Coordinates of C-alpha atoms and ligand atoms in Angstrom, one line a residue:
X1 CA 0.0 0.0 0.0
X2 CA 1.4 3.4 -1.0
X3 CA 0.4 6.6 1.0
X4 CA -0.8 9.9 -0.5
X5 CA -0.2 9.6 -4.1
X6 CA -1.1 11.6 -7.2
X7 CA -2.8 9.7 -9.9
X8 CA -3.8 10.8 -13.3
X9 CA -5.5 9.6 -16.5
X10 CA -3.3 8.4 -19.3
X11 CA -4.6 10.2 -22.4
X12 CA -5.5 13.8 -21.4
X13 CA -3.4 13.9 -18.2
X14 CA -5.9 16.6 -17.0
X15 CA -7.1 14.7 -13.9
X16 CA -4.3 14.8 -11.4
X17 CA -5.9 13.6 -8.1
X18 CA -4.4 13.1 -4.7
X19 CA -5.6 9.8 -3.2
X20 CA -5.0 8.7 0.4
X21 CA -3.4 5.4 -0.7
X22 CA -3.3 3.0 -3.6
X23 CA -4.1 -0.7 -3.1
X24 CA -3.5 -3.5 -5.6
X25 CA -5.9 -6.3 -4.6
X26 CA -4.8 -9.8 -5.6
X27 CA -8.0 -11.7 -5.0
X28 CA -11.8 -11.5 -4.4
X29 CA -11.1 -11.9 -0.7
X30 CA -8.8 -8.8 -0.8
X31 CA -11.7 -6.8 -2.5
X32 CA -14.1 -7.8 0.2
X33 CA -11.6 -7.0 3.0
X34 CA -11.0 -3.5 1.5
X35 CA -14.7 -2.8 1.4
X36 CA -15.2 -4.0 5.0
X37 CA -12.3 -1.8 6.1
X38 CA -13.7 1.2 4.3
X39 CA -17.0 0.7 6.0
X40 CA -15.3 0.9 9.3
X41 CA -13.0 3.9 8.6
X42 CA -15.5 5.8 6.4
X43 CA -12.8 6.4 3.8
X44 CA -14.4 6.1 0.3
X45 CA -13.0 3.9 -2.5
X46 CA -12.2 4.7 -6.1
X47 CA -11.3 2.1 -8.6
X48 CA -9.4 2.1 -11.9
X49 CA -8.3 -0.4 -14.6
X50 CA -6.4 1.2 -17.5
X51 CA -7.0 4.8 -16.3
X52 CA -8.2 6.0 -19.8
X53 CA -11.5 7.7 -18.8
X54 CA -10.9 11.4 -18.8
X55 CA -13.5 13.0 -16.6
X56 CA -12.1 11.8 -13.2
X57 CA -14.5 8.8 -13.1
X58 CA -11.8 6.5 -11.7
X59 CA -10.3 8.8 -9.1
X60 CA -11.7 10.3 -5.8
X61 CA -9.7 12.9 -3.9
X62 CA -8.7 11.5 -0.5
X63 CA -10.0 8.0 -1.2
X64 CA -8.4 4.6 -1.0
X65 CA -7.7 3.9 -4.6
X66 CA -7.9 0.4 -6.0
X67 CA -5.7 -0.4 -9.0
X68 CA -7.3 -3.6 -10.4
X69 CA -4.4 -4.5 -12.8
X70 CA -3.2 -7.5 -10.8
X71 CA -6.6 -9.1 -11.1
X72 CA -6.3 -10.5 -14.6
X73 CA -6.5 -14.3 -14.3
X74 CA -8.7 -16.6 -16.3
X75 CA -11.2 -18.2 -13.9
X76 CA -13.1 -20.5 -16.3
X77 CA -13.5 -21.1 -20.0
X78 CA -16.3 -22.9 -21.9
X79 CA -15.0 -23.6 -25.3
X80 CA -18.3 -25.2 -26.4
X81 CA -20.4 -22.1 -25.8
X82 CA -17.6 -19.6 -26.2
X83 CA -17.7 -18.1 -22.7
X84 CA -14.7 -16.7 -21.0
X85 CA -14.8 -16.0 -17.3
X86 CA -11.9 -13.7 -16.4
X87 CA -11.0 -11.2 -13.7
X88 CA -11.9 -7.6 -14.4
X89 CA -8.4 -6.1 -14.4
X90 CA -7.5 -8.0 -17.6
X91 CA -6.8 -5.8 -20.6
X92 CA -7.7 -6.7 -24.2
X93 CA -4.4 -8.3 -25.2
X94 CA -4.8 -10.7 -22.2
X95 CA -8.4 -11.4 -23.0
X96 CA -7.7 -12.1 -26.6
X97 CA -4.8 -14.4 -25.7
X98 CA -7.1 -16.2 -23.2
X99 CA -9.7 -16.6 -25.8
X100 CA -7.2 -18.1 -28.3
X101 CA -6.1 -20.6 -25.6
X102 CA -9.6 -21.9 -25.5
X103 CA -9.3 -23.5 -28.8
X104 CA -9.7 -27.2 -28.3
X105 CA -9.6 -28.5 -31.9
X106 CA -9.4 -27.3 -35.4
X107 CA -13.1 -26.5 -35.7
X108 CA -13.7 -23.4 -33.8
X109 CA -11.4 -20.7 -32.5
X110 CA -12.8 -18.0 -30.4
X111 CA -12.3 -14.3 -30.4
X112 CA -13.7 -11.2 -28.8
X113 CA -16.7 -9.6 -30.5
X114 CA -15.6 -6.0 -30.0
X115 CA -13.3 -3.7 -28.1
X116 CA -12.4 0.0 -28.2
X117 CA -10.8 1.1 -31.4
X118 CA -8.1 3.5 -30.3
X119 CA -6.6 1.8 -27.3
X120 CA -5.8 -1.7 -26.0
X121 CA -4.5 -1.2 -22.5
X122 CA -8.0 -0.7 -21.0
X123 CA -9.4 -3.2 -18.6
X124 CA -12.5 -5.3 -18.9
X125 CA -13.9 -3.7 -15.7
X126 CA -13.3 -0.2 -17.1
X127 CA -14.8 -1.1 -20.4
X128 CA -17.9 -2.5 -18.8
X129 CA -18.2 0.5 -16.6
X130 CA -18.2 2.9 -19.6
X131 CA -20.2 0.4 -21.7
X132 CA -17.6 0.8 -24.4
X133 CA -18.0 0.0 -28.1
X134 CA -15.9 -0.9 -31.1
X135 CA -16.5 -0.4 -34.8
X136 CA -19.1 -3.0 -35.4
X137 CA -21.6 -1.9 -38.0
X138 CA -24.5 -3.8 -36.3
X139 CA -23.6 -4.2 -32.7
X140 CA -24.8 -2.8 -29.4
X141 CA -22.2 -1.6 -26.9
X142 CA -20.1 -4.1 -24.8
X143 CA -22.8 -4.8 -22.2
X144 CA -24.5 -7.0 -24.8
X145 CA -21.5 -9.3 -24.8
X146 CA -21.5 -9.7 -21.0
X147 CA -23.2 -12.9 -19.6
X148 CA -22.7 -12.1 -15.9
X149 CA -20.5 -10.2 -13.4
X150 CA -19.3 -10.9 -10.0
X151 CA -19.7 -7.8 -8.0
X152 CA -18.5 -6.8 -4.5
X153 CA -21.3 -4.5 -3.1
X154 CA -21.1 -1.7 -0.7
X155 CA -22.0 -4.2 2.1
X156 CA -19.0 -6.3 1.2
X157 CA -21.1 -9.1 -0.3
X158 CA -20.0 -10.9 -3.5
X159 CA -23.0 -11.1 -5.8
X160 CA -23.5 -12.8 -9.2
X161 CA -25.3 -10.4 -11.5
X162 CA -26.8 -11.3 -14.8
X163 CA -30.0 -10.7 -16.8
X164 CA -31.7 -13.3 -14.6
X165 CA -30.0 -12.8 -11.2
X166 CA -29.8 -9.4 -9.6
X167 CA -30.8 -8.0 -12.9
X168 CA -31.2 -4.5 -11.6
X169 CA -27.6 -4.3 -10.5
X170 CA -26.4 -5.9 -13.7
X171 CA -28.0 -3.1 -15.7
X172 CA -26.7 -0.4 -13.3
X173 CA -23.1 -1.7 -13.3
X174 CA -22.9 -1.8 -17.1
X175 CA -22.2 1.9 -17.8
X176 CA -22.1 2.5 -14.0
X177 CA -18.7 4.0 -13.7
X178 CA -17.7 2.0 -10.7
X179 CA -20.4 3.6 -8.5
X180 CA -22.5 0.4 -7.8
X181 CA -19.7 -1.9 -6.7
X182 CA -16.4 -3.4 -7.6
X183 CA -16.5 -5.7 -10.6
X184 CA -14.3 -8.6 -9.6
X185 CA -14.8 -10.7 -12.8
X186 CA -17.0 -11.0 -15.8
X187 CA -18.1 -13.7 -18.2
X188 CA -17.6 -12.5 -21.7
X189 CA -19.5 -14.0 -24.6
X190 CA -17.1 -14.6 -27.5
X191 CA -17.8 -15.2 -31.1
X192 CA -16.1 -17.6 -33.6
X193 CA -12.9 -15.9 -34.9
X194 CA -13.3 -15.1 -38.6
X195 CA -11.2 -14.0 -41.5
X196 CA -12.2 -10.6 -42.7
X197 CA -11.2 -8.8 -45.9
X198 CA -10.6 -5.0 -45.7
X199 CA -12.5 -3.0 -48.2
X200 CA -11.3 0.6 -48.5
X201 CA -12.9 3.6 -50.3
X202 CA -12.2 7.3 -50.2
X203 CA -15.7 8.7 -50.1
X204 CA -17.7 11.9 -49.4
X205 CA -19.8 12.0 -46.3
X206 CA -22.9 12.5 -48.4
X207 CA -22.5 8.9 -49.4
X208 CA -21.3 7.6 -46.0
X209 CA -24.7 6.6 -44.5
X210 CA -25.7 4.9 -47.7
X211 CA -22.3 3.3 -48.0
X212 CA -22.7 1.9 -44.5
X213 CA -26.0 0.3 -45.4
X214 CA -24.5 -0.9 -48.7
X215 CA -21.5 -2.5 -47.0
X216 CA -23.6 -4.0 -44.2
X217 CA -25.9 -5.4 -46.9
X218 CA -22.9 -7.0 -48.6
X219 CA -22.1 -8.7 -45.3
X220 CA -19.5 -6.3 -43.8
X221 CA -19.4 -6.6 -40.0
X222 CA -17.1 -3.8 -39.0
X223 CA -16.3 -0.3 -40.5
X224 CA -15.5 3.3 -39.8
X225 CA -15.0 6.5 -41.7
X226 CA -12.0 8.7 -40.9
X227 CA -12.5 12.2 -42.1
X228 CA -10.3 15.1 -43.2
X229 CA -9.2 17.2 -40.2
X230 CA -7.7 20.2 -42.1
X231 CA -10.1 23.2 -41.7
X232 CA -8.5 24.8 -44.8
X233 CA -9.4 21.8 -47.0
X234 CA -12.7 21.9 -48.7
X235 CA -13.1 18.2 -47.7
X236 CA -12.9 19.2 -44.0
X237 CA -15.2 16.7 -42.1
X238 CA -16.7 15.8 -45.5
X239 CA -14.2 13.5 -47.2
X240 CA -12.7 10.5 -45.6
X241 CA -11.4 7.0 -45.6
X242 CA -14.1 4.4 -45.3
X243 CA -12.7 1.1 -44.3
X244 CA -15.0 -2.0 -43.9
X245 CA -14.4 -5.6 -43.1
X246 CA -16.2 -8.4 -44.9
X247 CA -16.0 -12.1 -43.9
X248 CA -13.8 -14.2 -46.2
X249 CA -13.8 -17.5 -44.3
X250 CA -13.5 -19.5 -47.5
X251 CA -10.0 -18.1 -48.3
X252 CA -8.5 -20.2 -45.5
X253 CA -5.2 -20.5 -47.3
X254 CA -4.2 -16.8 -46.9
X255 CA -2.3 -15.9 -43.8
X256 CA -4.1 -12.9 -42.1
X257 CA -2.1 -9.8 -41.8
X258 CA -1.1 -8.4 -38.5
X259 CA -0.8 -4.8 -37.2
X260 CA -1.1 -2.1 -39.8
X261 CA 0.8 0.9 -38.5
X262 CA 4.2 0.3 -37.0
X263 CA 4.7 2.6 -33.9
X264 CA 7.2 4.9 -35.7
X265 CA 4.8 5.4 -38.6
X266 CA 2.0 6.0 -36.2
X267 CA 4.1 8.7 -34.4
X268 CA 5.1 10.2 -37.7
X269 CA 1.4 10.5 -38.7
X270 CA 0.5 11.9 -35.3
X271 CA 3.2 14.6 -35.7
X272 CA 2.0 15.4 -39.2
X273 CA -1.6 15.7 -37.9
X274 CA -0.3 18.5 -35.7
X275 CA 2.0 20.2 -38.3
X276 CA 0.7 19.4 -41.7
X277 CA -2.8 18.0 -41.7
X278 CA -3.1 17.8 -45.5
X279 CA 0.0 15.6 -45.8
X280 CA -1.2 13.5 -42.8
X281 CA -4.5 12.7 -44.5
X282 CA -2.8 12.0 -47.9
X283 CA -0.3 9.5 -46.3
X284 CA -3.0 8.0 -44.1
X285 CA -5.3 7.4 -47.1
X286 CA -2.4 6.0 -49.1
X287 CA -1.6 3.6 -46.3
X288 CA -5.2 2.5 -46.1
X289 CA -5.7 2.1 -49.8
X290 CA -2.5 0.1 -49.8
X291 CA -4.2 -2.4 -47.4
X292 CA -7.4 -2.7 -49.5
X293 CA -8.0 -6.4 -49.9
X294 CA -5.9 -7.5 -47.0
X295 CA -7.1 -10.3 -44.9
X296 CA -7.3 -10.0 -41.0
X297 CA -8.6 -11.9 -38.1
X298 CA -11.8 -10.4 -36.7
X299 CA -10.4 -10.0 -33.2
X300 CA -6.7 -9.0 -33.6
X301 CA -7.8 -6.6 -36.4
X302 CA -9.4 -4.6 -33.6
X303 CA -6.1 -4.1 -31.8
X304 CA -4.6 -0.7 -32.3
X305 CA -1.3 1.1 -32.2
X306 CA -1.4 3.4 -29.2
X307 CA 1.7 4.7 -27.5
X308 CA 0.8 5.8 -24.0
X309 CA 3.9 8.0 -23.8
X310 CA 2.9 9.8 -26.9
X311 CA 2.2 12.9 -24.8
X312 CA 5.9 12.8 -23.9
X313 CA 6.7 12.3 -27.6
X314 CA 4.7 15.5 -28.5
X315 CA 6.5 17.3 -25.7
X316 CA 9.8 16.2 -27.2
X317 CA 8.7 17.2 -30.7
X318 CA 7.7 20.6 -29.4
X319 CA 11.0 21.2 -27.7
X320 CA 13.0 19.9 -30.8
X321 CA 11.0 22.1 -33.2
X322 CA 10.8 25.2 -31.1
X323 CA 14.3 26.1 -30.2
X324 CA 15.4 27.7 -27.0
X325 CA 12.0 29.0 -25.7
X326 CA 10.1 25.8 -26.6
X327 CA 10.7 24.0 -23.3
X328 CA 8.9 26.8 -21.4
X329 CA 5.8 26.5 -23.7
X330 CA 2.7 25.0 -22.4
X331 CA 2.1 21.3 -22.2
X332 CA -0.6 19.9 -24.4
X333 CA -2.5 16.6 -24.8
X334 CA -5.5 15.4 -26.7
X335 CA -9.0 15.3 -25.3
X336 CA -11.7 13.2 -26.9
X337 CA -15.4 13.9 -27.3
X338 CA -18.0 11.5 -28.8
X339 CA -21.3 12.7 -30.1
X340 CA -24.3 10.6 -31.2
X341 CA -27.0 11.4 -33.7
X342 CA -29.7 9.4 -35.4
X343 CA -28.1 8.2 -38.6
X344 CA -30.3 10.2 -40.9
X345 CA -29.2 13.4 -39.2
X346 CA -25.5 12.8 -39.5
X347 CA -25.0 15.2 -42.4
X348 CA -26.8 18.0 -40.5
X349 CA -24.7 17.3 -37.4
X350 CA -21.4 17.4 -39.4
X351 CA -22.5 20.6 -41.0
X352 CA -22.9 22.2 -37.6
X353 CA -19.7 20.6 -36.3
X354 CA -17.8 22.2 -39.1
X355 CA -19.1 25.6 -38.1
X356 CA -18.5 25.0 -34.3
X357 CA -15.0 23.8 -34.8
X358 CA -14.2 26.8 -37.0
X359 CA -15.9 29.2 -34.6
X360 CA -13.9 28.1 -31.6
X361 CA -10.7 27.6 -33.6
X362 CA -10.5 24.0 -32.3
X363 CA -8.0 21.8 -33.9
X364 CA -8.9 18.2 -34.6
X365 CA -6.0 15.8 -34.6
X366 CA -8.1 12.7 -35.3
X367 CA -11.7 12.1 -36.1
X368 CA -13.9 9.2 -37.0
X369 CA -17.5 8.1 -37.5
X370 CA -18.8 4.7 -36.5
X371 CA -22.2 3.1 -36.0
X372 CA -24.0 1.7 -32.9
X373 CA -27.2 -0.2 -32.3
X374 CA -29.6 0.8 -29.5
X375 CA -28.4 -0.4 -26.1
X376 CA -31.0 -2.6 -24.5
X377 CA -28.9 -3.7 -21.5
X378 CA -27.8 -0.8 -19.3
X379 CA -29.9 1.4 -17.1
X380 CA -28.3 4.6 -18.3
X381 CA -27.7 4.0 -22.0
X382 CA -25.7 6.4 -24.1
X383 CA -26.9 4.6 -27.2
X384 CA -30.5 5.4 -26.9
X385 CA -31.1 4.7 -30.6
X386 CA -29.4 3.4 -33.6
X387 CA -26.8 6.2 -33.8
X388 CA -23.9 7.4 -35.9
X389 CA -21.1 8.1 -33.5
X390 CA -18.8 11.0 -34.3
X391 CA -15.5 11.2 -32.5
X392 CA -13.2 14.2 -32.3
X393 CA -9.7 14.2 -30.7
X394 CA -9.0 17.8 -29.9
X395 CA -5.5 19.3 -29.5
X396 CA -5.7 20.8 -26.0
X397 CA -3.0 23.1 -24.6
X398 CA -3.1 23.0 -20.8
X399 CA -3.5 26.7 -20.3
X400 CA -6.6 28.7 -19.6
X401 CA -7.4 29.5 -23.3
X402 CA -6.7 26.0 -24.5
X403 CA -8.8 24.3 -21.8
X404 CA -11.6 26.8 -22.3
X405 CA -11.6 26.3 -26.1
X406 CA -11.9 22.5 -25.7
X407 CA -14.6 22.7 -23.1
X408 CA -16.6 25.3 -25.1
X409 CA -16.3 23.3 -28.3
X410 CA -17.5 20.1 -26.7
X411 CA -20.4 21.8 -25.0
X412 CA -21.5 23.4 -28.3
X413 CA -21.2 19.9 -30.0
X414 CA -23.3 18.4 -27.3
X415 CA -26.0 21.0 -27.8
X416 CA -25.9 20.3 -31.6
X417 CA -26.1 16.6 -31.2
X418 CA -28.9 16.8 -28.6
X419 CA -30.9 19.2 -30.7
X420 CA -30.8 16.6 -33.5
X421 CA -32.1 13.9 -31.1
X422 CA -28.7 12.6 -30.1
X423 CA -26.4 12.4 -27.1
X424 CA -22.8 12.2 -26.1
X425 CA -20.4 9.8 -24.2
X426 CA -19.9 10.5 -20.5
X427 CA -16.5 8.9 -20.3
X428 CA -14.3 11.5 -22.0
X429 CA -14.6 14.6 -19.9
X430 CA -16.9 16.4 -17.4
X431 CA -17.4 19.6 -19.5
X432 CA -21.1 18.9 -20.0
X433 CA -23.4 21.1 -17.9
X434 CA -25.9 19.3 -15.7
X435 CA -28.6 20.5 -18.1
X436 CA -26.9 18.9 -21.0
X437 CA -26.4 15.7 -19.0
X438 CA -30.1 15.6 -18.1
X439 CA -31.2 16.3 -21.7
X440 CA -29.0 13.5 -23.1
X441 CA -29.5 11.1 -20.1
X442 CA -33.1 11.6 -19.0
X443 CA -32.7 8.9 -16.4
X444 CA -29.7 10.5 -14.8
X445 CA -31.6 11.7 -11.7
X446 CA -33.1 8.2 -11.1
X447 CA -29.6 6.8 -11.6
X448 CA -28.2 9.1 -8.9
X449 CA -31.1 8.1 -6.6
X450 CA -30.4 4.4 -7.3
X451 CA -26.7 5.0 -6.5
X452 CA -27.8 6.3 -3.0
X453 CA -30.1 3.3 -2.6
X454 CA -27.5 0.7 -3.3
X455 CA -24.6 2.6 -1.7
X456 CA -26.2 4.9 1.0
X457 CA -22.8 5.7 2.6
X458 CA -21.3 6.6 -0.9
X459 CA -18.5 4.1 -0.3
X460 CA -17.8 4.0 -4.0
X461 CA -17.0 7.5 -5.2
X462 CA -15.2 9.6 -7.7
X463 CA -14.6 13.3 -8.4
X464 CA -16.7 12.9 -11.5
X465 CA -19.6 11.5 -9.4
X466 CA -19.4 14.3 -6.8
X467 CA -19.3 16.9 -9.5
X468 CA -22.6 15.8 -11.0
X469 CA -24.2 14.8 -7.8
X470 CA -23.7 18.2 -6.3
X471 CA -24.6 20.0 -9.6
X472 CA -27.9 18.1 -9.8
X473 CA -28.6 18.9 -6.1
X474 CA -28.2 22.6 -6.9
X475 CA -30.5 22.3 -9.9
X476 CA -33.1 20.5 -7.8
X477 CA -33.0 23.2 -5.1
X478 CA -33.2 25.9 -7.8
X479 CA -36.2 24.2 -9.4
X480 CA -37.9 23.9 -6.0
Ligands
LIG501 C1 -7.3 6.9 -26.7 C2 -8.6 6.4 -26.2 C3 -9.4 5.7 -27.1 C4 -10.7 5.2 -26.7 N1 -11.4 4.6 -27.6 C5 -12.7 4.2 -27.3 C6 -13.5 3.5 -28.2 O1 -13.1 3.2 -29.3 N2 -14.7 3.1 -27.7 C7 -15.2 3.3 -26.5 O2 -16.3 2.9 -26.1 N3 -14.4 4.0 -25.6 C8 -13.2 4.4 -26.0 N4 -12.4 5.0 -25.0 C9 -12.9 5.2 -23.7 C10 -12.7 4.0 -22.8 O3 -13.3 2.9 -23.3 C11 -13.2 4.2 -21.4 O4 -12.7 5.4 -20.8 C12 -13.0 3.0 -20.5 O5 -13.7 3.2 -19.3 C13 -11.5 2.9 -20.2 O6 -11.2 1.7 -19.5 P1 -10.1 1.7 -18.3 O7 -9.8 0.3 -18.0 O8 -9.0 2.6 -18.7 O9 -11.0 2.3 -17.2 P2 -10.6 3.4 -16.1 O10 -10.3 4.7 -16.8 O11 -9.5 2.9 -15.2 O12 -12.0 3.5 -15.3 C14 -13.1 3.9 -16.0 C15 -14.3 3.7 -15.1 O13 -14.5 2.3 -14.9 C16 -14.5 2.1 -13.5 N5 -13.9 0.8 -13.2 C17 -12.7 0.4 -13.7 N6 -12.5 -0.9 -13.2 C18 -13.5 -1.2 -12.5 C19 -13.9 -2.4 -11.8 N7 -13.1 -3.5 -11.8 N8 -15.0 -2.4 -11.1 C20 -15.9 -1.3 -11.1 N9 -15.6 -0.2 -11.8 C21 -14.4 -0.1 -12.5 C22 -13.8 3.3 -12.9 O14 -14.1 3.5 -11.5 C23 -14.2 4.4 -13.8 O15 -15.4 4.9 -13.4 C24 -11.1 5.5 -25.4 C25 -10.3 6.2 -24.5 C26 -9.1 6.7 -24.9 C27 -8.3 7.5 -24.0

């Protein structure tokens, strides 16, 4: 146990939080003991996996912080039904390796159905708690792939939660941001691993929605559209690389390709996305067109190149480029926002997004559009309909102007998506006003009430939770 430590999220590095201590539980018994101790001392608990959420959901000032990364063992595997029971601290590379180890004969090999697109070092517990999604064309978020969870509750009980047992908690914990208990383990439903062929087009957004339906009609199961990020380019947020993946199980002779972008190429493109967006898009499209027709495995294709220390790389690049004064220039990282709109309103949203990004002078370093099906599992769904998901990674200097710009831009984008009948993802920041949260998550008030019902002492807490709990209390008082 380490005392008084500062923790932070990996990607934005904007959530430095001092916690009372960090514990690394090794077993279910450890989790129960930590909860029982917290009940006696009254010190709350925050819990993290990969620390990639960016709104302070995984940290609570002054709390006992649980780092779940040591809990990553396989507990059970059912190769007949394709079910993997694994501890919640496991990240995707470990989960994928465990699913491959389930292969018993030549007939079926198992793989995950979906994972996040831009990052691998996220835990199963963190992914369930955000109800993450990948780039499936016809998939609900991850909660749909979860058969059951073993949860340690605020009373220190270990409970099995599924659609049949403790179903209310099951739906609260999925997308529950660690506030309803500690997820010790989960049973993940896998799908047979398939060979997929990549199909790449450079298209205009006007055609994107139709193209998704066309490709889905042809049998494609995954896909995304990565758009031009250069505000000066007439294709800004209009033109993009549309990459889809179509099953090609019959071509069993071809060895599937592995990772696409080597880390140094990835870093080079990232640097160009800062300095020369036009060239970045040209090289990126060339790279993708060059992989058209390649064959991939359906699970490992979803792994991505992500270098956690890339913020340090950008810092180094800034210093190298900027001469003597550069070292004193302000630190910067990327902050992500994800906005949802009904698919038929995508063009209208992108039109407004173009205006908003230009108005605030926000700089997009990476942007993509994906698809999601309505979430029928979680109590507080972000996918309230069959949506198009629009993701912006914004360059964010850590000074007042830079932080304000990013916050204002995301708030304006939330208003735009909500006015079109859509929503936004809670996991990426806490810039959204309480009014925006309530408009996009109409059950948020009930969700807060259920939090108090299941955890009256607020043993499980976070700075993100307290921020919205208090803001909603102020709103309720004002309304009264
Ligand atoms: C670069 C990048 C790319 C991303 N791409 C995608 C994407 O493609 N799709 C997508 O859906 N999301 C994406 N995300 C968001 C990501 O899926 C979520 O933030 C996810 O929660 C991160 O998992 P983690 O293990 O890092 O969780 P953490 O950040 O550690 O925690 C997130 C939440 O989960 C809770 N939690 C963690 N472990 C447990 C546990 N065992 N029990 C109970 N609660 C727990 C925490 O308390 C916290 O509330 C991306 C994020 C980044 C930074």
